Short mmCIF file of C-alpha atoms in Angstrom, two decimals:
data_model
loop_
_atom_site.label_atom_id
_atom_site.label_comp_id
_atom_site.label_asym_id
_atom_site.label_seq_id
_atom_site.Cartn_x
_atom_site.Cartn_y
_atom_site.Cartn_z
CA MET A 1091 11.98 15.00 -27.64
CA PHE A 1092 14.63 17.13 -29.31
CA LEU A 1093 17.73 19.23 -28.96
CA SER A 1094 17.79 22.94 -29.74
CA TRP A 1095 20.45 25.62 -29.76
CA GLY A 1096 20.41 29.15 -28.41
CA GLY A 1097 23.36 31.19 -29.67
CA ASN A 1098 26.49 29.13 -29.02
CA GLU A 1099 24.99 26.66 -26.59
CA PHE A 1100 22.32 24.00 -26.64
CA GLN A 1101 19.45 23.26 -24.35
CA ARG A 1102 18.33 19.75 -23.55
CA ARG A 1103 14.59 19.47 -23.27
CA GLY A 1104 13.24 16.45 -21.48
CA ALA A 1105 16.67 15.40 -20.23
CA GLU A 1106 15.46 12.31 -18.42
CA GLN A 1107 13.74 10.98 -21.51
CA LEU A 1108 16.71 11.80 -23.71
CA ASN A 1109 19.01 9.84 -21.47
CA ALA A 1110 16.72 6.89 -22.02
CA LEU A 1111 16.93 7.24 -25.79
CA LEU A 1112 19.57 5.20 -27.49
CA PRO A 1113 20.39 6.55 -30.93
CA VAL A 1114 19.50 9.88 -32.40
CA VAL A 1115 21.36 12.61 -34.21
CA VAL A 1116 21.27 16.25 -35.19
CA ARG A 1117 23.91 18.55 -36.39
CA ARG A 1118 24.56 22.24 -37.10
CA ALA A 1119 27.88 24.04 -37.46
CA GLU A 1120 28.03 27.55 -36.04
CA GLY A 1121 27.46 30.22 -38.64
CA THR A 1122 25.45 28.03 -41.01
CA ASP A 1123 21.76 28.07 -41.80
CA GLY A 1124 21.25 24.64 -40.25
CA CYS A 1125 21.18 22.81 -43.58
CA MET A 1126 24.45 20.99 -44.16
CA GLU A 1127 25.33 18.08 -46.37
CA GLU A 1128 26.27 14.91 -44.48
CA GLU A 1129 29.98 14.21 -44.32
CA ASP A 1130 31.47 10.92 -45.44
CA LEU A 1131 32.34 9.22 -42.18
CA ARG A 1132 34.07 6.28 -43.79
CA GLU A 1133 37.37 8.15 -44.05
CA ARG A 1134 37.21 9.83 -40.64
CA ASP A 1135 37.97 7.45 -37.78
CA ALA A 1136 37.91 9.23 -34.45
CA GLY A 1137 40.63 9.16 -31.81
CA GLY A 1138 40.35 7.87 -28.25
CA ASP A 1139 40.01 4.41 -26.78
CA GLN A 1140 36.40 4.20 -25.55
CA THR A 1141 35.06 1.61 -27.99
CA ASN A 1142 32.93 -0.62 -25.75
CA MET A 1143 29.65 0.96 -26.81
CA GLY A 1144 26.07 -0.20 -27.05
CA GLY A 1145 25.88 1.33 -30.52
CA ALA A 1146 23.42 4.15 -29.90
CA ARG A 1147 23.95 7.86 -29.65
CA LEU A 1148 22.51 11.36 -29.89
CA TRP A 1149 24.59 13.66 -32.01
CA MET A 1150 24.87 17.42 -32.47
CA ALA A 1151 27.36 20.19 -33.17
CA LEU A 1152 28.40 22.96 -30.82
CA ASN A 1153 30.94 25.53 -31.99
CA GLU A 1154 31.60 23.26 -34.96
CA GLU A 1155 32.34 20.27 -32.73
CA GLU A 1156 30.15 17.21 -33.07
CA LEU A 1157 28.89 15.75 -29.81
CA TYR A 1158 27.32 12.32 -29.39
CA LEU A 1159 25.17 11.06 -26.55
CA VAL A 1160 26.69 7.65 -25.92
CA LYS A 1161 25.11 4.58 -24.33
CA TRP A 1162 27.99 2.56 -22.86
CA ARG A 1163 27.81 -1.21 -23.00
CA GLY A 1164 27.47 -2.72 -19.55
CA PHE A 1165 26.37 0.54 -17.93
CA PRO A 1166 22.83 1.81 -17.22
CA GLU A 1167 21.40 4.56 -19.40
CA SER A 1168 21.69 6.94 -16.45
CA ASP A 1169 25.45 6.85 -17.13
CA ASN A 1170 25.08 8.04 -20.74
CA THR A 1171 27.61 10.75 -21.58
CA TRP A 1172 28.08 13.42 -24.22
CA GLU A 1173 31.29 12.76 -26.13
CA PRO A 1174 33.08 14.64 -28.91
CA LYS A 1175 33.62 12.65 -32.04
CA ARG A 1176 37.39 12.56 -31.48
CA ASN A 1177 36.85 10.35 -28.40
CA LEU A 1178 35.04 7.63 -30.28
CA LYS A 1179 36.44 4.67 -32.16
CA CYS A 1180 33.32 3.11 -33.63
CA PRO A 1181 33.30 3.74 -37.40
CA LYS A 1182 30.77 0.96 -38.11
CA LEU A 1183 28.32 2.33 -35.57
CA MET A 1184 28.79 5.85 -36.89
CA LYS A 1185 28.07 4.70 -40.43
CA GLN A 1186 25.00 2.80 -39.33
CA PHE A 1187 23.73 5.76 -37.37
CA HIS A 1188 24.08 8.15 -40.30
CA ARG A 1189 22.53 5.63 -42.68
CA ASP A 1190 19.49 5.45 -40.41
CA LEU A 1191 19.33 9.24 -40.26
CA GLU A 1192 19.62 9.66 -44.02
CA GLN A 1193 16.98 7.00 -44.61
CA GLU A 1194 14.54 8.69 -42.26
CA LEU A 1195 15.20 12.12 -43.77
CA ARG A 1196 14.55 10.70 -47.24
CA ARG A 1197 11.32 9.20 -45.98
CA HIS A 1198 10.30 12.71 -44.94
CA LYS A 1199 11.60 14.03 -48.29
CA ARG A 1200 14.32 16.11 -46.65
CA ARG A 1201 17.59 16.58 -48.44
CA CYS A 1202 19.69 17.88 -45.58
CA THR A 1203 19.98 17.75 -41.82
CA PRO A 1204 17.73 20.29 -40.03
CA LYS A 1205 18.80 22.64 -37.24
CA ARG A 1206 17.29 20.40 -34.65
CA LEU A 1207 16.05 16.87 -34.57
CA ASP A 1208 12.28 16.88 -34.22
CA LYS A 1209 10.45 14.43 -32.03
CA GLU A 1210 9.28 12.17 -34.85
CA VAL A 1211 12.71 11.67 -36.40
CA ALA A 1212 14.34 11.25 -33.00
CA SER A 1213 11.79 8.65 -31.97
CA TYR A 1214 12.31 6.72 -35.21
CA LEU A 1215 16.08 6.60 -34.79
CA VAL A 1216 15.87 5.52 -31.19
CA GLN A 1217 13.42 2.71 -31.95
CA LYS A 1218 15.49 1.69 -34.97
CA ALA A 1219 18.68 1.25 -32.95
CA LYS A 1220 16.93 -0.54 -30.11
CA LEU A 1221 15.25 -2.89 -32.58
CA ARG A 1222 18.56 -3.58 -34.31
CA GLN A 1223 20.13 -4.62 -31.02
CA ILE A 1224 17.16 -6.88 -30.22
CA LEU A 1225 17.35 -8.53 -33.64
CA GLN A 1226 21.11 -8.95 -33.35
CA ARG A 1227 20.66 -10.80 -30.06
CA TRP A 1228 17.97 -12.98 -31.62
CA GLU A 1229 20.18 -13.65 -34.65
CA ALA A 1230 23.03 -14.69 -32.34
CA HIS A 1231 20.67 -17.00 -30.45
CA LEU A 1232 19.44 -18.62 -33.67
CA ASN A 1233 22.99 -19.28 -34.82
CA GLN A 1234 23.97 -20.71 -31.45
CA THR A 1235 20.94 -23.03 -31.59
CA ARG A 1236 21.18 -24.25 -35.19
CA ASN A 1237 23.00 -27.50 -35.95
CA HIS A 1238 23.38 -26.90 -39.68
CA PRO A 1239 26.21 -25.23 -41.68
CA GLY A 1240 24.01 -22.51 -43.20
CA ARG A 1241 24.03 -19.30 -41.18
CA ILE A 1242 20.90 -17.31 -40.29
CA PHE A 1243 20.64 -13.53 -40.59
CA VAL A 1244 17.78 -11.27 -39.47
CA LEU A 1245 16.78 -7.94 -41.01
CA ASN A 1246 13.86 -5.56 -40.53
CA GLU A 1247 14.02 -2.35 -42.56
CA VAL A 1248 10.25 -1.95 -42.69
CA ASP A 1249 8.88 -1.36 -39.19
CA PHE A 1250 9.68 -1.96 -35.52
CA GLU A 1251 8.46 -5.53 -35.14
CA GLY A 1252 10.88 -7.68 -33.19
CA PRO A 1253 11.29 -11.45 -32.88
CA PRO A 1254 8.10 -13.52 -32.66
CA LYS A 1255 6.88 -14.17 -29.16
CA ASN A 1256 6.51 -17.71 -27.84
CA PHE A 1257 8.64 -19.19 -30.61
CA THR A 1258 11.47 -21.66 -29.97
CA TYR A 1259 13.96 -22.56 -32.70
CA ILE A 1260 14.43 -26.33 -33.06
CA ASN A 1261 16.43 -28.41 -35.53
CA ASN A 1262 14.37 -31.61 -35.52
CA TYR A 1263 10.80 -32.69 -34.89
CA LYS A 1264 9.53 -32.16 -31.36
CA VAL A 1265 7.50 -35.28 -30.60
CA GLY A 1266 4.18 -34.62 -28.91
CA GLN A 1267 2.63 -36.60 -26.08
CA GLY A 1268 1.76 -40.19 -26.89
CA ILE A 1269 3.69 -40.29 -30.20
CA VAL A 1270 6.60 -42.70 -30.74
CA LEU A 1271 9.12 -42.58 -33.59
CA ASP A 1272 10.15 -46.06 -34.75
CA GLU A 1273 13.84 -46.17 -35.56
CA MET A 1274 15.02 -47.80 -38.78
CA ALA A 1275 15.59 -51.50 -38.16
CA VAL A 1276 18.11 -52.17 -40.93
CA GLY A 1277 20.53 -50.30 -43.16
CA CYS A 1278 22.16 -50.92 -46.52
CA GLU A 1279 25.40 -52.84 -47.04
CA CYS A 1280 26.55 -50.72 -49.98
CA LYS A 1281 30.04 -49.33 -50.35
CA ASN A 1282 29.00 -47.06 -53.22
CA CYS A 1283 25.26 -46.47 -52.97
CA LEU A 1284 24.92 -44.51 -56.18
CA GLU A 1285 27.03 -46.58 -58.59
CA GLU A 1286 26.92 -50.02 -56.97
CA PRO A 1287 23.74 -50.25 -54.88
CA ILE A 1288 23.12 -53.62 -53.23
CA ASN A 1289 19.50 -54.67 -53.63
CA GLY A 1290 18.63 -51.13 -54.64
CA CYS A 1291 20.14 -49.64 -51.47
CA CYS A 1292 17.70 -48.06 -48.98
CA PRO A 1293 15.20 -46.91 -51.64
CA GLY A 1294 15.18 -50.41 -53.16
CA ALA A 1295 14.20 -51.95 -49.86
CA SER A 1296 10.92 -50.05 -50.17
CA LEU A 1297 10.65 -50.69 -53.93
CA HIS A 1298 11.63 -47.16 -54.86
CA ARG A 1299 14.46 -45.67 -56.90
CA MET A 1300 17.40 -43.56 -55.81
CA ALA A 1301 16.19 -39.97 -55.38
CA TYR A 1302 19.45 -38.07 -56.01
CA ASN A 1303 22.07 -37.70 -58.71
CA ASP A 1304 25.80 -37.57 -57.99
CA LYS A 1305 25.51 -33.84 -57.10
CA GLY A 1306 22.84 -34.41 -54.48
CA GLN A 1307 20.05 -32.92 -56.62
CA VAL A 1308 16.65 -34.57 -56.48
CA ARG A 1309 15.71 -36.37 -59.69
CA ILE A 1310 12.34 -37.93 -58.87
CA ARG A 1311 8.92 -36.37 -59.30
CA PRO A 1312 7.17 -34.57 -56.45
CA GLY A 1313 4.91 -37.06 -54.72
CA GLN A 1314 7.46 -39.86 -54.84
CA PRO A 1315 9.11 -40.57 -51.47
CA ILE A 1316 12.80 -40.16 -50.74
CA TYR A 1317 14.55 -42.90 -48.77
CA GLU A 1318 17.97 -41.81 -47.53
CA CYS A 1319 20.67 -43.95 -45.99
CA ASN A 1320 20.47 -44.06 -42.22
CA SER A 1321 22.52 -44.57 -39.07
CA ARG A 1322 22.58 -48.37 -39.58
CA CYS A 1323 23.95 -48.22 -43.11
CA SER A 1324 27.48 -49.34 -44.02
CA CYS A 1325 28.14 -46.36 -46.31
CA SER A 1326 30.07 -43.29 -45.20
CA LEU A 1327 28.68 -39.92 -44.17
CA ASP A 1328 29.75 -38.63 -47.60
CA CYS A 1329 27.32 -40.98 -49.32
CA PRO A 1330 25.38 -39.14 -52.08
CA ASN A 1331 22.18 -40.62 -50.62
CA ARG A 1332 22.58 -38.49 -47.49
CA VAL A 1333 21.25 -35.02 -48.31
CA VAL A 1334 18.38 -33.88 -46.12
CA GLN A 1335 20.04 -35.26 -42.99
CA LYS A 1336 23.00 -32.90 -43.51
CA GLY A 1337 20.75 -29.92 -42.85
CA ILE A 1338 20.61 -26.42 -44.33
CA GLN A 1339 23.70 -25.65 -46.39
CA PHE A 1340 22.94 -22.08 -47.48
CA ASP A 1341 23.09 -18.75 -45.66
CA LEU A 1342 19.52 -17.52 -45.29
CA CYS A 1343 18.00 -14.26 -44.08
CA ILE A 1344 14.76 -13.79 -42.16
CA PHE A 1345 13.47 -10.41 -43.30
CA LYS A 1346 10.37 -8.28 -42.88
CA THR A 1347 8.39 -7.97 -46.12
CA GLU A 1348 7.20 -4.60 -47.37
CA ASN A 1349 3.74 -5.64 -48.58
CA GLY A 1350 2.13 -6.88 -45.40
CA ARG A 1351 3.13 -10.56 -45.67
CA GLY A 1352 4.95 -10.48 -42.34
CA TRP A 1353 8.36 -12.11 -42.11
CA GLY A 1354 9.86 -13.91 -45.08
CA VAL A 1355 13.04 -15.81 -45.94
CA ARG A 1356 15.51 -15.01 -48.70
CA THR A 1357 18.63 -16.83 -49.76
CA LEU A 1358 21.96 -15.01 -49.59
CA GLN A 1359 23.59 -17.46 -51.99
CA HIS A 1360 22.82 -18.77 -55.46
CA ILE A 1361 20.91 -22.06 -55.39
CA LYS A 1362 20.78 -24.53 -58.27
CA LYS A 1363 17.64 -26.27 -59.45
CA ASN A 1364 16.46 -29.38 -57.56
CA THR A 1365 18.61 -28.57 -54.53
CA PHE A 1366 17.62 -29.30 -50.93
CA ILE A 1367 17.00 -26.09 -48.97
CA MET A 1368 15.40 -26.89 -45.61
CA GLU A 1369 13.01 -29.11 -43.71
CA TYR A 1370 9.62 -28.07 -42.41
CA VAL A 1371 10.12 -28.72 -38.70
CA GLY A 1372 7.74 -28.39 -35.79
CA GLU A 1373 5.88 -30.29 -33.10
CA ILE A 1374 4.31 -33.59 -34.15
CA ILE A 1375 0.74 -33.82 -32.84
CA THR A 1376 -2.28 -35.99 -33.52
CA THR A 1377 -4.96 -34.87 -35.95
CA ASP A 1378 -7.39 -34.51 -33.05
CA GLU A 1379 -5.04 -32.10 -31.30
CA ALA A 1380 -4.47 -30.32 -34.63
CA GLU A 1381 -8.21 -29.88 -35.00
CA ARG A 1382 -8.39 -28.23 -31.58
CA ARG A 1383 -5.40 -25.96 -32.22
CA GLY A 1384 -6.64 -25.16 -35.69
CA HIS A 1385 -9.74 -23.42 -34.36
CA VAL A 1386 -7.53 -21.29 -32.10
CA TYR A 1387 -5.19 -20.38 -34.97
CA ASP A 1388 -8.18 -19.54 -37.18
CA ARG A 1389 -9.25 -16.88 -34.72
CA GLN A 1390 -5.71 -15.51 -34.74
CA GLY A 1391 -5.71 -15.33 -38.53
CA SER A 1392 -2.73 -17.60 -39.13
CA THR A 1393 -1.70 -21.23 -38.87
CA TYR A 1394 1.40 -23.37 -39.25
CA LEU A 1395 -0.26 -26.80 -39.35
CA PHE A 1396 1.08 -29.23 -41.95
CA ASP A 1397 -0.78 -32.55 -42.27
CA LEU A 1398 1.45 -35.63 -42.53
CA ASP A 1399 -0.87 -37.68 -44.72
CA TYR A 1400 1.54 -39.55 -46.98
CA VAL A 1401 -0.34 -42.80 -46.32
CA GLU A 1402 -3.04 -41.78 -43.84
CA ASP A 1403 -4.08 -38.65 -42.02
CA VAL A 1404 -2.99 -39.41 -38.45
CA TYR A 1405 -0.37 -36.81 -37.54
CA THR A 1406 0.23 -33.11 -38.13
CA VAL A 1407 3.28 -30.88 -37.79
CA ASP A 1408 2.60 -27.67 -35.84
CA ALA A 1409 5.35 -25.08 -36.35
CA ALA A 1410 3.54 -22.23 -34.61
CA HIS A 1411 5.63 -22.21 -31.42
CA HIS A 1412 8.39 -24.72 -32.19
CA GLY A 1413 10.07 -24.70 -35.57
CA ASN A 1414 13.07 -23.80 -37.69
CA ILE A 1415 13.54 -21.14 -40.37
CA SER A 1416 10.76 -22.71 -42.47
CA HIS A 1417 8.36 -21.13 -39.96
CA PHE A 1418 8.98 -17.83 -41.78
CA VAL A 1419 8.73 -19.02 -45.41
CA ASN A 1420 5.83 -17.36 -47.22
CA HIS A 1421 3.31 -18.71 -49.70
CA SER A 1422 3.41 -18.03 -53.43
CA CYS A 1423 1.13 -19.18 -56.21
CA ASN A 1424 4.29 -19.42 -58.34
CA PRO A 1425 6.78 -20.81 -55.80
CA ASN A 1426 10.44 -21.71 -56.14
CA LEU A 1427 10.28 -24.55 -53.57
CA GLN A 1428 8.59 -27.96 -53.68
CA VAL A 1429 7.74 -30.37 -50.86
CA TYR A 1430 8.98 -33.97 -50.70
CA ASN A 1431 8.34 -36.73 -48.13
CA VAL A 1432 11.64 -38.08 -46.75
CA PHE A 1433 12.40 -41.17 -44.66
CA ILE A 1434 15.75 -41.60 -42.90
CA ASP A 1435 15.86 -43.15 -39.42
CA ASN A 1436 12.11 -43.65 -39.11
CA ILE A 1437 10.21 -46.51 -40.77
CA ASP A 1438 6.72 -45.26 -39.90
CA GLU A 1439 5.27 -44.01 -43.21
CA ARG A 1440 2.76 -41.97 -41.25
CA LEU A 1441 5.65 -39.77 -40.03
CA PRO A 1442 7.72 -38.60 -43.00
CA ARG A 1443 10.14 -35.69 -42.76
CA ILE A 1444 9.03 -32.78 -44.93
CA ALA A 1445 11.83 -31.42 -47.13
CA LEU A 1446 11.76 -28.36 -49.39
CA PHE A 1447 13.73 -28.48 -52.65
CA SER A 1448 14.24 -25.74 -55.24
CA THR A 1449 12.11 -26.04 -58.37
CA ARG A 1450 14.45 -23.81 -60.40
CA ALA A 1451 17.67 -21.87 -60.05
CA ILE A 1452 17.27 -19.20 -57.37
CA ARG A 1453 19.29 -15.99 -57.35
CA ALA A 1454 21.09 -14.69 -54.27
CA GLY A 1455 18.75 -12.21 -52.56
CA GLU A 1456 15.58 -13.86 -53.89
CA GLU A 1457 12.77 -14.76 -51.50
CA LEU A 1458 12.06 -18.44 -50.91
CA THR A 1459 8.41 -19.52 -51.16
CA PHE A 1460 6.27 -22.62 -51.54
CA ASP A 1461 2.63 -23.12 -52.46
CA TYR A 1462 0.46 -23.72 -49.40
CA LYS A 1463 -2.06 -25.34 -51.79
CA MET A 1464 0.43 -27.16 -53.98
CA GLN A 1465 -0.92 -29.65 -56.48
CA ILE A 1466 0.91 -32.89 -57.20
CA ASP A 1467 1.18 -34.07 -60.80
CA PRO A 1468 -1.79 -36.44 -61.29
CA VAL A 1469 0.24 -38.50 -63.79
CA ASP A 1470 2.61 -39.42 -60.97
CA THR A 1471 1.63 -42.88 -59.72
CA GLU A 1472 2.75 -41.99 -56.22
CA SER A 1473 0.55 -38.93 -55.97
CA THR A 1474 -2.20 -40.90 -54.25
CA LYS A 1475 0.11 -41.30 -51.25
CA MET A 1476 0.68 -37.61 -50.80
CA ASP A 1477 -1.95 -35.07 -49.90
CA SER A 1478 -2.71 -32.79 -52.82
CA SER A 1479 -2.50 -29.67 -50.70
CA PHE A 1480 -0.71 -28.02 -47.84
CA SER A 1481 -3.60 -28.68 -45.48
CA LEU A 1482 -4.75 -26.37 -42.75
CA ALA A 1483 -6.01 -28.53 -39.95
CA GLY A 1484 -9.11 -27.09 -38.36
CA LEU A 1485 -10.43 -25.39 -41.50
CA PRO A 1486 -13.74 -26.76 -42.80
CA SER A 1487 -13.41 -28.76 -46.00
CA SER A 1488 -16.43 -27.13 -47.61
CA PRO A 1489 -15.46 -24.19 -49.83
CA LYS A 1490 -18.65 -22.42 -48.77
CA LYS A 1491 -17.56 -22.41 -45.12
CA ARG A 1492 -13.83 -22.04 -45.61
CA ILE A 1493 -12.18 -18.92 -44.23
CA ARG A 1494 -11.02 -16.71 -47.09
CA VAL A 1495 -7.43 -15.51 -46.73
CA GLU A 1496 -6.25 -12.96 -49.27
CA CYS A 1497 -3.06 -13.86 -51.16
CA ARG A 1498 -0.43 -11.15 -51.58
CA CYS A 1499 2.24 -13.13 -53.40
CA GLY A 1500 2.09 -10.78 -56.40
CA SER A 1501 2.78 -13.46 -59.03
CA ASP A 1502 1.13 -13.33 -62.45
CA SER A 1503 -0.61 -16.62 -61.70
CA CYS A 1504 -1.88 -15.51 -58.28
CA ARG A 1505 -5.13 -17.22 -57.26
CA LYS A 1506 -6.04 -14.15 -55.14
CA TYR A 1507 -6.81 -16.30 -52.09
CA LEU A 1508 -4.60 -18.67 -50.10
CA PHE A 1509 -7.54 -20.75 -48.89
#
C-alpha cells in the first residue's frame, strides 16, 4: 500500500485499504529529487481548530503543501479525510508520527524520506500507531484499577505485541475455591511502635524483631518473616511498621525487552537499597490444583506459580491470569530484588504475602528482576521456614527430568538455565 505522484498530482492505490490505515507518512516537495531532510515540527504548530483526532495519519506533499490522511476520533475510518497541515492542531501527534517514521527509516538505513512510502514502511507505521493506541488504553485501564500511589506506564518499541490476553490486574490476593483467610485476632497497643514498642509490638507477639528502620527500609535477613501492624492495632496509619500494606510507591513501566525475554518492568524513579517495591500477587490455589495447572503451563513454556511454603507446602500463588505488575518482572541470576514473607491481617503462616524489596540502590530506568531460583542464606536460622527456591509447581523435582529453560538475563554470573 503506498502513495505515488504523477507530475503535480498523486494517485491513491488501494484506496479502501488506505482508508483503513491509521498512521503513515510520505513527503516530496515539487521540484525536488524526492530526498528531503525532515523539518523540525516542534516550532511549527498548525492553524485550525480540528484537534479531536485519533492520532494517526497518512502524510504527503502536493505542490509543496503537506497533506495528512486523518482518522477522526469518534468517527469510522470511512470518514477519514485528507487535510493540509495548516488545519491541524496536534503538535504532539505530529512529533510522534515523524519520530516513528525516522525510526523506521533508520532501521532500513535510509537517511532521508523517499519519494513514496513503500508498503513495508507504511505497514510498520500503521501497526505502530494502532499498537500505541491499544497500549495507551491498557495503560489507562491499569491506572484506573490500581489502588497504589505508584503509576504504571506501558511501552513497546520492539515489536507489535499488545497487552497479554486473559490477564486481569488485581491489587490483592484472589482467594481460590475452598480457601479461607483468617483475619488477625489482635493488634498492638503501641503509640510509637518503633521507639516504644509494647511487648515487642506485632513482631514481638510472634517472637520476632521489628523488620524496618525509621525510613521504612527492611533491616532483617531474607528468610526472616515480617510482621506489620494491622487493622486492629492502636497505632496510626503513619506507623513505620506499615510498609507493604501501603502498596507500590514508585512509578514503574511495563516494557517489551529486546532480547526475547518478553515483557519486563523498569523503575522510572531512583530506589534506595532495602526498599519495598511490590508484592507478588495472584490467585491462591491448593498445591493439588497447582500441580494440575503446572502441567498445562509447562506445555505453554511459561509459568507464574509461586509456592507458599513458609511453614508447609499447602498453597500456591498463580499469577498467570490474575496478578499485578509483578506478573511482568523477569528473572536474573544477579537480581536487584529479594523476596520476603509478610504477615499483616492474616495469622495463617501457610498464607504469607510475598513482598519484593530492593537488594541495592536501583537507578531510574533500570529493569527490576528477582532470582526465580533464589537461595536463602543458610546461616540464617529462619531459612528452614522459607523454601530455598522460587518453585515451579508441576515441574518434576528430579534434575534429570526437569524441563530445561534457557536463561537470557545476561549477567556475568548467569547460570545459563532458569530451571
